[in-house]
Amino acid sequence: MTPTIKDVAAYAGFSIATVSRAINAPHTVNPLTLAKVREAIAALNFRPSPLGRQLRSERTRLIGVILPTLSNPVFAECLQGIDELAAAQGYRLMLMTTQYDADRERHAIETLREQRVEGLILTVADADTHPLLDELDRDGPLYVLMHNDTVRRPSVSVDNRQAAYDGVRMLIAHGHRRILMLAGTLAASDRARLRHAGYVQAMQQAGLTPAPALEVDFNAEELAPSVLAHLTNGAARPTALFCSNDLLAMVVIRGLRRARFQVPRDMSILGFDGLAMGELLAPALASIGSPNRDIGCAAWERLMTRIDSARANAAPVQNQSLSLTLPHTLRTGATIAAIAHEPAIVNDAGSRHDSADDAAIHAIDALRAR
Amino acid sequence: MTPTIKDVAAYAGFSIATVSRAINAPHTVNPLTLAKVREAIAALNFRPSPLGRQLRSERTRLIGVILPTLSNPVFAECLQGIDELAAAQGYRLMLMTTQYDADRERHAIETLREQRVEGLILTVADADTHPLLDELDRDGPLYVLMHNDTVRRPSVSVDNRQAAYDGVRMLIAHGHRRILMLAGTLAASDRARLRHAGYVQAMQQAGLTPAPALEVDFNAEELAPSVLAHLTNGAARPTALFCSNDLLAMVVIRGLRRARFQVPRDMSILGFDGLAMGELLAPALASIGSPNRDIGCAAWERLMTRIDSARANAAPVQNQSLSLTLPHTLRTGATIAAIAHEPAIVNDAGSRHDSADDAAIHAIDALRAR
DNA sequence: TTGAAAGCGCTAACAC
DNA sequence: GTGTTAGCGCTTTCAA
């Protein structure tokens, strides 16, 4: 069916070795021979099978990518970055998604390992306590985590604790004092934990009382009554919500709206992820931005570094820390309103500002200068 | 490094043939032997290399997926559907993106073909006039197109012309008479062409004058002044815009907003794609929905059918048409306002409705009954 | 029931 | 500069 190197050799009248050389080291064969071989290749529309090649050389030029889902643009953006570099460097990508399911994570790793991927780029729910990763450390292919925020393993992410801290400080700078954190059903993830820690830190530092993260069902059409009660009832209701991701923020905004709550007049909202989509909302979603594409690219580069050094010598590169932290951004948006009736807790005891955006910008400047 | 079948054989004290049989046809080996082999496999943490296996059996269980981009959730959703089925059926996916670039399309096909994928699922800019697809028809792997709306090739999509027609009729039913179609920079795609054809048909049928599609730069922060002029100037300005996709619609809404145009009061907007995200906007985006996930799944199933029948006998299945059309939906949203000052052109000369949504629902019923 | 051996497509020694 | 040959990990006759 598909022509093999043998067919080419027969057609050209040379041995398969010569054909192989003509393909892989053209300068070592007679130009005339080369021409004939090339003609044969063209005539037969031959393309070398990577299978035989890989079998021989132990190099597959294959990288596995394991993501929780592609429904969240965060991961799609990462993948986009990875794909760009992979294509440019002649690697192929094998993709599997897990929906955060442990069984599927295991299955994906098994499958990709069977395929002899040279490396793995992945995002898991909780990196620290992940037994599969220990396995990989021992004898699996090299890997780099994306988004998982841990110093214990090779990873690329933003500083989730710091980012959440910055974001919540911004809310506080806008005069908010009753700030609640909302988390998706994946409250157990390392990121969610760290984001909550940042929230707690910012609150305490401002002399405010942090609360446990409120879990919200992501996929529900409406906000659960119990959640809505938390958000809207009584005088002690929060004036601002820190949502652990943008998709969640959008769902919450819709839920509030249906409950006749206006954003940001009745409730300020801060998301996390900095989805491009958020800027198209009205009001534009305020969010802590994570450079998803860059995270993908950085993960790729880390992985390549690891692979190259593993190939060169057995000693892994130890002069760089395992985890790489990329800078986050604070995207001010129109979903945050300043609370006027209480004095804002901002260090620069300067002038009051007219618009929420002005205040936000100053708040950020203050944070950045920190 | 990684254990091979030989290591297992040596460890278990049998030949590699027996090990192979123990793995692939357990019932043909002595239970005692089987147990020993399995023990060896477990002890060495052996997993058969698909490379050797594929080399032998000519089956890679590998499917290539080629998409323009993952930044548009439309494609991410398709991929999600494909991935689900692939995982369930023990296939692996190799992904490449093209950014609609012809060179990259060619390169992707070459690469995947080299990898000996058993099939290809892809979306191209324009399927009808695509030379690479002719090549695939001749001697490439089997393929199925997604989203490309053509009867000439194996494909899965919605009926773009009909969908656009339905959508524009809905706008007309809301009393709009000056309706403009906006297209992204990819106005040359088969889909864009058909959507415009549907628009033209709906307009003409209502005795209105269709206009050429107005091209809008997708990535620009602001709408181009020339575009804005078209949309906002004079008494003849359009009252409704049919955007050839949701992302474009969102960009347009933002641009209009910046120009102090309110949606839907000053301009009604209808998108195309039915992105889940659109429902979270405020106002929720009206859109012609395409079942992206299902399109991915259907493409998968078509491909499997083609592969299976190709394997069974050389004769391809001819009793099903090449292209499969999936039903679209009309998602009414708050971005469409009824125009009160002109009588709505609706067949049911019944009662006037209070809200735009009511009118829309009736309009759809009317269309559906057609 | 098990083993020996051939061969899938290719690369890389080594010989000529 | 070119050919011969071994072997990558596996499946699959064919014999025993």
mmCIF file of C-alpha atoms (C1' of nucleotides) in Angstrom, chain B residues 14-15 17-18 21 29-30 33 55-56, chain C residues 1-10:
data_model
loop_
_atom_site.group_PDB
_atom_site.id
_atom_site.type_symbol
_atom_site.label_atom_id
_atom_site.label_comp_id
_atom_site.label_asym_id
_atom_site.label_seq_id
_atom_site.Cartn_x
_atom_site.Cartn_y
_atom_site.Cartn_z
ATOM 1 C CA PHE B 14 9.617 -17.918 28.949
ATOM 2 C CA SER B 15 10.038 -16.844 25.368
ATOM 3 C CA ALA B 17 6.330 -15.259 21.963
ATOM 4 C CA THR B 18 4.673 -16.572 25.079
ATOM 5 C CA ARG B 21 0.473 -14.315 23.664
ATOM 6 C CA VAL B 29 -1.529 -19.897 27.389
ATOM 7 C CA ASN B 30 -1.333 -22.089 30.403
ATOM 8 C CA THR B 33 2.405 -19.474 32.732
ATOM 9 C CA LEU B 55 5.043 -1.612 12.887
ATOM 10 C CA ARG B 56 3.792 -5.145 12.736
ATOM 11 C "C1'" DT C 1 1.057 -25.098 25.374
ATOM 12 C "C1'" DT C 2 5.410 -23.233 24.162
ATOM 13 C "C1'" DG C 3 9.557 -21.784 21.365
ATOM 14 C "C1'" DA C 4 12.241 -20.471 17.243
ATOM 15 C "C1'" DA C 5 12.385 -17.486 13.681
ATOM 16 C "C1'" DA C 6 10.878 -14.244 10.237
ATOM 17 C "C1'" DG C 7 9.753 -9.724 9.350
ATOM 18 C "C1'" DC C 8 7.290 -4.923 9.888
ATOM 19 C "C1'" DG C 9 10.467 0.156 8.111
ATOM 20 C "C1'" DC C 10 14.134 2.101 9.291
#
